[in-house]
Coordinates of C-alpha atoms and ligand atoms in Angstrom, one line a residue:
X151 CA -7.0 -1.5 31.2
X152 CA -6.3 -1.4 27.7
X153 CA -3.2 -1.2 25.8
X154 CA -3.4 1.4 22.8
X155 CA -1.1 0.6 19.3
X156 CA 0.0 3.8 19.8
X157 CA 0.2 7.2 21.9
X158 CA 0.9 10.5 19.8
X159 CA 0.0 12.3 23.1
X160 CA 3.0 10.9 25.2
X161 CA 5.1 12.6 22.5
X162 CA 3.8 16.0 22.7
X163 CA 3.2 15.8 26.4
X164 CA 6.9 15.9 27.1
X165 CA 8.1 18.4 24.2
X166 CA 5.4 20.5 24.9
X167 CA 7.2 23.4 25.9
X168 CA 9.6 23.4 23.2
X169 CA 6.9 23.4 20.5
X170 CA 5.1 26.5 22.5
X171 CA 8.3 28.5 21.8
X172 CA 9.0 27.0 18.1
X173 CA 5.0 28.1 17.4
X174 CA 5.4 31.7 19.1
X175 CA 8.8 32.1 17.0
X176 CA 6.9 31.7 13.5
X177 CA 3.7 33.9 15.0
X178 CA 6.2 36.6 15.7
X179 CA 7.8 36.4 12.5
X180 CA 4.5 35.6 10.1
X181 CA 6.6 33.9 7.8
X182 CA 3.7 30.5 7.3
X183 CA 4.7 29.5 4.1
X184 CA 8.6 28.3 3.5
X185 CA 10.5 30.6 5.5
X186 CA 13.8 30.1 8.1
X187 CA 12.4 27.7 9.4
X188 CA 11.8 25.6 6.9
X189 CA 15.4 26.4 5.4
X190 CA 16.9 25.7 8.6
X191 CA 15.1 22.5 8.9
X192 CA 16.1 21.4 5.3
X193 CA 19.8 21.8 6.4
X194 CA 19.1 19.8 9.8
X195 CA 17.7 17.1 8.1
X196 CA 20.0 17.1 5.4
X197 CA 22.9 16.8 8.0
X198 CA 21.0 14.4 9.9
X199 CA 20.6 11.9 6.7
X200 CA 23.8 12.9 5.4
X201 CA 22.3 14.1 2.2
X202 CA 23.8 17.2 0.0
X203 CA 20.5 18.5 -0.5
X204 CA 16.5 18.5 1.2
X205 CA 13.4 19.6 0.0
X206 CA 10.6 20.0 2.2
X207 CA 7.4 20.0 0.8
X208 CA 3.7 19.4 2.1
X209 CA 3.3 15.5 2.1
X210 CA 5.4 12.2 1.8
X211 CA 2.8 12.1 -1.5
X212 CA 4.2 15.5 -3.1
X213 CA 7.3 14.5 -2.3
X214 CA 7.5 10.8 -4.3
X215 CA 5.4 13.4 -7.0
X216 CA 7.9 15.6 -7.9
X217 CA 11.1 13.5 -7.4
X218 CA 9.1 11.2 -9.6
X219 CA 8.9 14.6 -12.5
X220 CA 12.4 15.7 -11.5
X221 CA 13.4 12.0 -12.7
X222 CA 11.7 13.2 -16.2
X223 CA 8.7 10.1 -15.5
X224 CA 5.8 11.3 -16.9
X225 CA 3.0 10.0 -19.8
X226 CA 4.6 6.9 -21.8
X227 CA 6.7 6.3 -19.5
X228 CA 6.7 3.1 -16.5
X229 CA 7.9 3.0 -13.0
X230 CA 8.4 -0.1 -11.1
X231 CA 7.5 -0.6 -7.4
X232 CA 5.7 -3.2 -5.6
X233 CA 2.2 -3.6 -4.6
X234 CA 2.7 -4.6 -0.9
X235 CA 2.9 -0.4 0.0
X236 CA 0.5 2.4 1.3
X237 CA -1.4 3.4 -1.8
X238 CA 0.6 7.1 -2.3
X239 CA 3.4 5.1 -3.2
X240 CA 1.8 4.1 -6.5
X241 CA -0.2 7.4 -6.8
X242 CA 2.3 9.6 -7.0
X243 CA 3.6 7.1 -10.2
X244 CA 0.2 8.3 -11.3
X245 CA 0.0 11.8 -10.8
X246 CA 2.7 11.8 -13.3
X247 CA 1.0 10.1 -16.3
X248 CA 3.4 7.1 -16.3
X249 CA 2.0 3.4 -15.7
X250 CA 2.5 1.9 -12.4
X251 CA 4.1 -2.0 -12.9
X252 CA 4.4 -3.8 -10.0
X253 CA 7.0 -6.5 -8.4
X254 CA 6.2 -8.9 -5.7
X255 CA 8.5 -8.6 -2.7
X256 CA 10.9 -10.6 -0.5
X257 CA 8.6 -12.6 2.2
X258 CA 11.5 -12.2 4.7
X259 CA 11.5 -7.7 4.6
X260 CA 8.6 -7.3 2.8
X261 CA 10.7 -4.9 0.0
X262 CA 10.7 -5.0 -3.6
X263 CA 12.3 -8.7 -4.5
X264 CA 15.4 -7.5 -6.3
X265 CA 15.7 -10.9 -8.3
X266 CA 12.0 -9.9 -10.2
X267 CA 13.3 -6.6 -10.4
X268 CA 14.9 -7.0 -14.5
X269 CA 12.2 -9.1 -15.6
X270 CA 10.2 -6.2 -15.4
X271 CA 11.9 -3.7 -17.5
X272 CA 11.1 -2.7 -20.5
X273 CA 12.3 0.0 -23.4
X274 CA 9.6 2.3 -21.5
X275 CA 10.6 2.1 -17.5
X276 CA 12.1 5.3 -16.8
X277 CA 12.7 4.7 -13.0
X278 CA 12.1 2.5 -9.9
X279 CA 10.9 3.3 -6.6
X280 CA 11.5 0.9 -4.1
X281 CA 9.4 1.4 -0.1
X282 CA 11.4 0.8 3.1
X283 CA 8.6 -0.6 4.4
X284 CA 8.0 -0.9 8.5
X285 CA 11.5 0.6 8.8
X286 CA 13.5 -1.5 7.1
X287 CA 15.6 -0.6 3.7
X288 CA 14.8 -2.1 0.5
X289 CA 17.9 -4.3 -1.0
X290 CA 19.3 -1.3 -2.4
X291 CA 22.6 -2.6 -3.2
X292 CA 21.1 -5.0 -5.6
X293 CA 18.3 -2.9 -6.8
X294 CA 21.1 0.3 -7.4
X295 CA 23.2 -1.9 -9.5
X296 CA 20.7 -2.8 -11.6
X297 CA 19.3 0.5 -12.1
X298 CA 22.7 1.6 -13.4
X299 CA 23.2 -0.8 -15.6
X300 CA 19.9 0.0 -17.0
X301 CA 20.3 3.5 -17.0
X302 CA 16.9 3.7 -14.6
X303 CA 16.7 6.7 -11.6
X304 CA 16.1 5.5 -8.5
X305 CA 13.5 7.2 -6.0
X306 CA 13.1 5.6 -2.2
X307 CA 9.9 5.8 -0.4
X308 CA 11.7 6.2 2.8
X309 CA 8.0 7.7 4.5
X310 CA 8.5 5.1 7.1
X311 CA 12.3 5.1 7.4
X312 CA 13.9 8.2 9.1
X313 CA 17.3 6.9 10.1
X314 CA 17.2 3.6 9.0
X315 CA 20.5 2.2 7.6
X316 CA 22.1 -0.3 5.5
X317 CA 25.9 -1.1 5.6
X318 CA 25.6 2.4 7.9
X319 CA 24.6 4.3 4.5
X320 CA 20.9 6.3 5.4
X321 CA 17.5 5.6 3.7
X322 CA 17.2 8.7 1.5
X323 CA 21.2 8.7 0.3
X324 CA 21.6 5.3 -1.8
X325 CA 18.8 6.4 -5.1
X326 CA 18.8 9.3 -6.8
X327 CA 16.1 11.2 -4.7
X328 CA 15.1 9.9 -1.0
X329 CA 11.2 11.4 -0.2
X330 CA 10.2 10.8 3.2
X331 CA 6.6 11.9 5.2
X332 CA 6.4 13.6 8.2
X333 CA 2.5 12.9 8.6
X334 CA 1.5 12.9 12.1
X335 CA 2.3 9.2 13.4
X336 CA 5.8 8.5 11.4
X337 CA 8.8 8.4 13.2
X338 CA 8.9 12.1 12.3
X339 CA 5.9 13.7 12.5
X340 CA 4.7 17.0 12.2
X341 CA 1.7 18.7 13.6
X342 CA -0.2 18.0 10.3
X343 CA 1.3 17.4 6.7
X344 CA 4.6 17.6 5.6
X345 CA 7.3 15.9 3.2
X346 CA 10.9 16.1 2.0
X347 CA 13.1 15.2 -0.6
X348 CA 17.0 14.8 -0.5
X349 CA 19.1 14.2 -3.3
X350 CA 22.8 14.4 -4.0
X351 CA 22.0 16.0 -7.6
X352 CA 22.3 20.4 -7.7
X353 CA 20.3 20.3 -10.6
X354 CA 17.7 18.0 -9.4
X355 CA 17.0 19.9 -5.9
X356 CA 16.9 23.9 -8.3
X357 CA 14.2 22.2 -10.0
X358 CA 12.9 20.1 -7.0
X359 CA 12.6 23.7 -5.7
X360 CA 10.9 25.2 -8.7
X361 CA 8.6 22.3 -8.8
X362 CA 7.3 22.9 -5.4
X363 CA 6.5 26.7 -5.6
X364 CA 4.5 27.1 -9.0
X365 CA 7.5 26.3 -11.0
X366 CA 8.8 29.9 -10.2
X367 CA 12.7 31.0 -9.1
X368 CA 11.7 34.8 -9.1
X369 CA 8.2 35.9 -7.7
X370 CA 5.6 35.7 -10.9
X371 CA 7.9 34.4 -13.3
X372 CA 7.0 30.6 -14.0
X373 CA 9.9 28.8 -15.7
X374 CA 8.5 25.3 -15.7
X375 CA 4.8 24.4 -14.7
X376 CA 4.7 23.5 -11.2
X377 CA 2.3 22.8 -8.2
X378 CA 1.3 24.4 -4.5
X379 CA 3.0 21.8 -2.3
X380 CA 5.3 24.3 0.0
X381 CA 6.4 23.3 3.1
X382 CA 4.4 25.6 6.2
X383 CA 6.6 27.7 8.5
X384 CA 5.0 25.9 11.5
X385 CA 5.4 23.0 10.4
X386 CA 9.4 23.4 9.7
X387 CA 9.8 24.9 13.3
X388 CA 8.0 22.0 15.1
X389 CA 9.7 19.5 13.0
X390 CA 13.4 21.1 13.9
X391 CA 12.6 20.5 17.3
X392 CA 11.5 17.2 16.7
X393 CA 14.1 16.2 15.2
X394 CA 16.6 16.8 17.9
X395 CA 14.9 13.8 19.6
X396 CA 14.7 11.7 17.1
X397 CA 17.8 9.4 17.4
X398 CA 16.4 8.9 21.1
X399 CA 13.1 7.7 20.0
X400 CA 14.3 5.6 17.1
X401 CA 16.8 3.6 20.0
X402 CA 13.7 3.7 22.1
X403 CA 11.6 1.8 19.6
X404 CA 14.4 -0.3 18.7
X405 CA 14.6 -1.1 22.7
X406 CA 11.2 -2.4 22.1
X407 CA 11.3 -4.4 19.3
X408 CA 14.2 -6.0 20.8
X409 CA 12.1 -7.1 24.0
X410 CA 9.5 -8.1 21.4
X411 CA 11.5 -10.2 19.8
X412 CA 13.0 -11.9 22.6
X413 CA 9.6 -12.7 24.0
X414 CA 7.9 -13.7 20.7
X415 CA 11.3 -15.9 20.3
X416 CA 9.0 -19.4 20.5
X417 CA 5.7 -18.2 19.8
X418 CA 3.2 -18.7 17.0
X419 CA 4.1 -15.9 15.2
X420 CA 7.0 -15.0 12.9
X421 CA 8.7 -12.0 14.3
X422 CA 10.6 -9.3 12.1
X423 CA 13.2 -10.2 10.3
X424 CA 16.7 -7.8 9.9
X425 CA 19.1 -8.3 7.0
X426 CA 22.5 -8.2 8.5
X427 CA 24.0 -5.1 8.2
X428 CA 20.5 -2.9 8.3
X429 CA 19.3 -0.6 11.2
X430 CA 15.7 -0.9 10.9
X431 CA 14.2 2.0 12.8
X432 CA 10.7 0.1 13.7
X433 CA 8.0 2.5 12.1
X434 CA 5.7 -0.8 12.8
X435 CA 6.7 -3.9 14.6
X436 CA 4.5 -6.4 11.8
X437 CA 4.8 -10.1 12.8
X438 CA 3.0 -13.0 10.7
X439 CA 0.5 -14.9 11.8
X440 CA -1.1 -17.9 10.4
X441 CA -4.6 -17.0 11.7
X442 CA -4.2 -13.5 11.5
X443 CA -7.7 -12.3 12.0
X444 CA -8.5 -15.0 14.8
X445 CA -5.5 -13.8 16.8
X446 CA -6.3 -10.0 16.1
X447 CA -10.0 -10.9 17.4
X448 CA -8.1 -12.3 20.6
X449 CA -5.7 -9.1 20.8
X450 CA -8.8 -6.8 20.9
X451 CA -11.0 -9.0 23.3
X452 CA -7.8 -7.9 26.1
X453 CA -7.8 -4.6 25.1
X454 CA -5.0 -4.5 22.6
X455 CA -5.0 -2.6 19.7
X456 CA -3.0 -3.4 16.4
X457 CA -3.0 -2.7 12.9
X458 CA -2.8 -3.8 9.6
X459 CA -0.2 -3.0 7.0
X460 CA -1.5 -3.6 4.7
X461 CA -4.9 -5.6 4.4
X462 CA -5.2 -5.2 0.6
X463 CA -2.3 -5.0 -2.3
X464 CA -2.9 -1.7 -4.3
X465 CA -3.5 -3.9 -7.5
X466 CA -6.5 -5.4 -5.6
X467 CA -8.3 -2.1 -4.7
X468 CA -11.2 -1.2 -6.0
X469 CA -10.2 2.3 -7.3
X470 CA -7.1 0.6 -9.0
X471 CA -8.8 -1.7 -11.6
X472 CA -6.4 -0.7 -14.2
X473 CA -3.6 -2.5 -11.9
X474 CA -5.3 -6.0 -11.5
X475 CA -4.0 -7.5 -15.0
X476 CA -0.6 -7.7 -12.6
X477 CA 1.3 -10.9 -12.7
X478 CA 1.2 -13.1 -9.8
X479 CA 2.4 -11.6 -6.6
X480 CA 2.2 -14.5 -4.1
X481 CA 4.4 -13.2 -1.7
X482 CA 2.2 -9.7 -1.4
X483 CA -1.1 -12.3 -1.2
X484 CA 0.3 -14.0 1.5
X485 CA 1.8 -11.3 3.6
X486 CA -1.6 -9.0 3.0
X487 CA -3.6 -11.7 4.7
X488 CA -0.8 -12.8 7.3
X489 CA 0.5 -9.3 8.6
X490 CA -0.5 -7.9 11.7
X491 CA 1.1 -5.3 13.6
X492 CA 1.6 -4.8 17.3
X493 CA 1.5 -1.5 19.5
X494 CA 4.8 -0.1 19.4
X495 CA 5.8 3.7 20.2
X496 CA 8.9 5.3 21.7
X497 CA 7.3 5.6 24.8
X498 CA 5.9 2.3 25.2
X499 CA 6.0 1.3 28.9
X500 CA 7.9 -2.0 29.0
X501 CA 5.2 -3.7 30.6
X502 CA 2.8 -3.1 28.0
X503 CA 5.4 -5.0 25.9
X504 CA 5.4 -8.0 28.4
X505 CA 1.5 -7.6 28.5
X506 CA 1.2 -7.8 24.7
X507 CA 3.9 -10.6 23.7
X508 CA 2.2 -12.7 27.0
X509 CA -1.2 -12.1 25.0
X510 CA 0.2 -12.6 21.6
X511 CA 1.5 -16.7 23.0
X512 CA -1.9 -17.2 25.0
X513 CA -3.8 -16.0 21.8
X514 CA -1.9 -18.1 18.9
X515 CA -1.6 -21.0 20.8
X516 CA -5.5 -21.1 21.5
X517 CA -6.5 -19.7 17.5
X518 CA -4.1 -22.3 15.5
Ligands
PLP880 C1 2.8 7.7 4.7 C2 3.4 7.1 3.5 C3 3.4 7.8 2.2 C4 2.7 9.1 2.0 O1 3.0 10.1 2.9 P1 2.0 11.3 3.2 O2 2.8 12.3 3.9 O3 0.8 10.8 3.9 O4 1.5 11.9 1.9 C5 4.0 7.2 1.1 N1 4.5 6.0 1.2 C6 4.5 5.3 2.4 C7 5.1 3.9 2.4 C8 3.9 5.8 3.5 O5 3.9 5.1 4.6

């Protein structure tokens, strides 16, 4: 019997007929594209991060886009983030025409190192965008007050963060703009693509708006150049009703984790680490591993699946040549070939979480 790293199926087995009635509401209606859905979903999620505004738009991607041209980045102009991310992070700092520059992280959360943070600004950096990677906030505290000294906007990649906390303050409410994904397997997924941006600025979410739909306020009259990246109708209705259970799931994974780390407490491998103060909401439970691959080999050989998160710093891709002239990022080279993530999913059956740690000591004890 094998033990899968996740189960998207679970989820929609047990909502199933909630999303039947959400998908028959926008058939009656026709309205595919924005629509009162999507409002009411904006105002949902809003509430639920206790943001003033939300934008929803069509991917995580879009979103870090145009917060990223709402922020006035654009050619000339550098953002800072760190390399240790899924690639759309630094993408979307290209899509505008301003130059990527990257910061190694903390090796304790994996988030942008705030202490390398000022070193790398310079007369051009226009903003910063710091990833809540695996669920966890970035430093923000320290990262916010540097940005205001400088004058810098702030916009959090918060695609794997829904709900997560520091100090009780949400992921999404402590930078300028808070962009988070609702791709199929994050904590709030939809039933394809699908983004969102909050911000605390009126300004910021008219043009946020504007930005989305063709750069138009009034049908055929384009005030500013925009893009397609509208938020579907069916997408806003399955995600409202998604969201009603999503403070039950995030508990559930946190339930998890917690017998994870209780479990893993003398093994091998280096458990998560939690800053005191943060709710991290578990998008991935990532522990290191000295012999990462050996032990992954050893995972899969009992019918355990993982992942990795990620094998190769963007700088280091192939398609991101331009990037490799980076500084040294020791803490990124060491976690990308140390990581290794674990199945974790709401509806994880406890034993599975028993079955995997038991496999997890056997396996590192035997690879070391
Ligand atoms: C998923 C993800 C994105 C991109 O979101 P999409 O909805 O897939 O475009 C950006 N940043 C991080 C850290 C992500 O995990």
């Amino acid at each position: 019997m094998t033990i899968p790293f996740m189960d998207l199926q679970a989820q929609l087995r047990s909502l199933r007929p909630e999303l039947d009635a959400a998908v028959a509401r926008v058939l009656d209606t026709g309205h595919f594209v924005l629509g009162e859905e999507v409002e009411a979903f904006e105002k949902e999620f809003a509430a639920y991060c206790g943001a003033r505004h939300a934008v929803a738009v069509n991917s995580g991607t879009a979103a870090l886009h145009l917060a990223l041209l709402a922020a006035g980045a654009g050619p000339g102009h550098e953002v800072i983030t760190v390399p240790f991310t899924f690639v759309a992070s630094v993408a979307a700092i290209w899509q505008t025409g301003a130059r990527p520059v990257l910061v190694d992280i903390d090796p304790r959360t994996f988030t942008m190192d705030p202490a390398r943070l000022e070193a790398a600004i310079t007369p051009l950096t226009r903003a910063i965008l710091p990833v809540h990677l695996y669920g966890q906030l970035a430093e923000m505290g320290p990262i916010m007050e540097i940005a205001r000294r400088h004058g810098l906007a702030v916009i959090e990649d918060a695609a794997q963060a829904h709900g997560a906390a520091q100090d009780g303050r949400q992921a999404g409410t402590w930078g300028d703009f808070g962009c988070f994904s609702f791709y199929p397997t994050k904590n709030l997924g939809a039933c394809g693509e699908g983004g969102l941006i909050t911000t605390a600025d009126d300004g910021a979410a008219a043009t946020l708006r504007m930005l989305r739909d063709w750069g138009q306020r009034e049908k055929y009259r384009h005030d500013i150049k925009g893009f397609n990246a509208r938020m579907e109708g069916l997408q806003g209705a399955i995600l409202r009703v998604k969201l009603r259970h999503l403070e039950r799931w995030t508990e559930e994974r946190r339930d998890r984790a917690a017998l994870y780390d209780r479990l893993l407490s003398d093994a091998e491998v280096r458990a998560p680490w939690v800053r005191p103060g943060s709710r991290h909401v578990y998008h991935l439970y990532t522990v290191r591993a000295g012999r990462r691959d050996a032990l992954r080999e050893a995972l899969a050989a009992r019918g355990i699946g993982t992942g990795l998160h990620y094998p190769i710093p963007v700088h280091r891709q192939p398609a991101w040549a331009e990037l490799a002239g980076t500084p040294d990022v020791p803490q990124t080279d060491a976690a990308a070939s140390e990581v290794v993530s674990l199945p974790l999913y709401p509806e994880m059956p406890h034993e599975h979480v028993h079955r995997v740690a038991q496999a997890v000591i056997e396996a590192a004890g035997t690879v070391r």
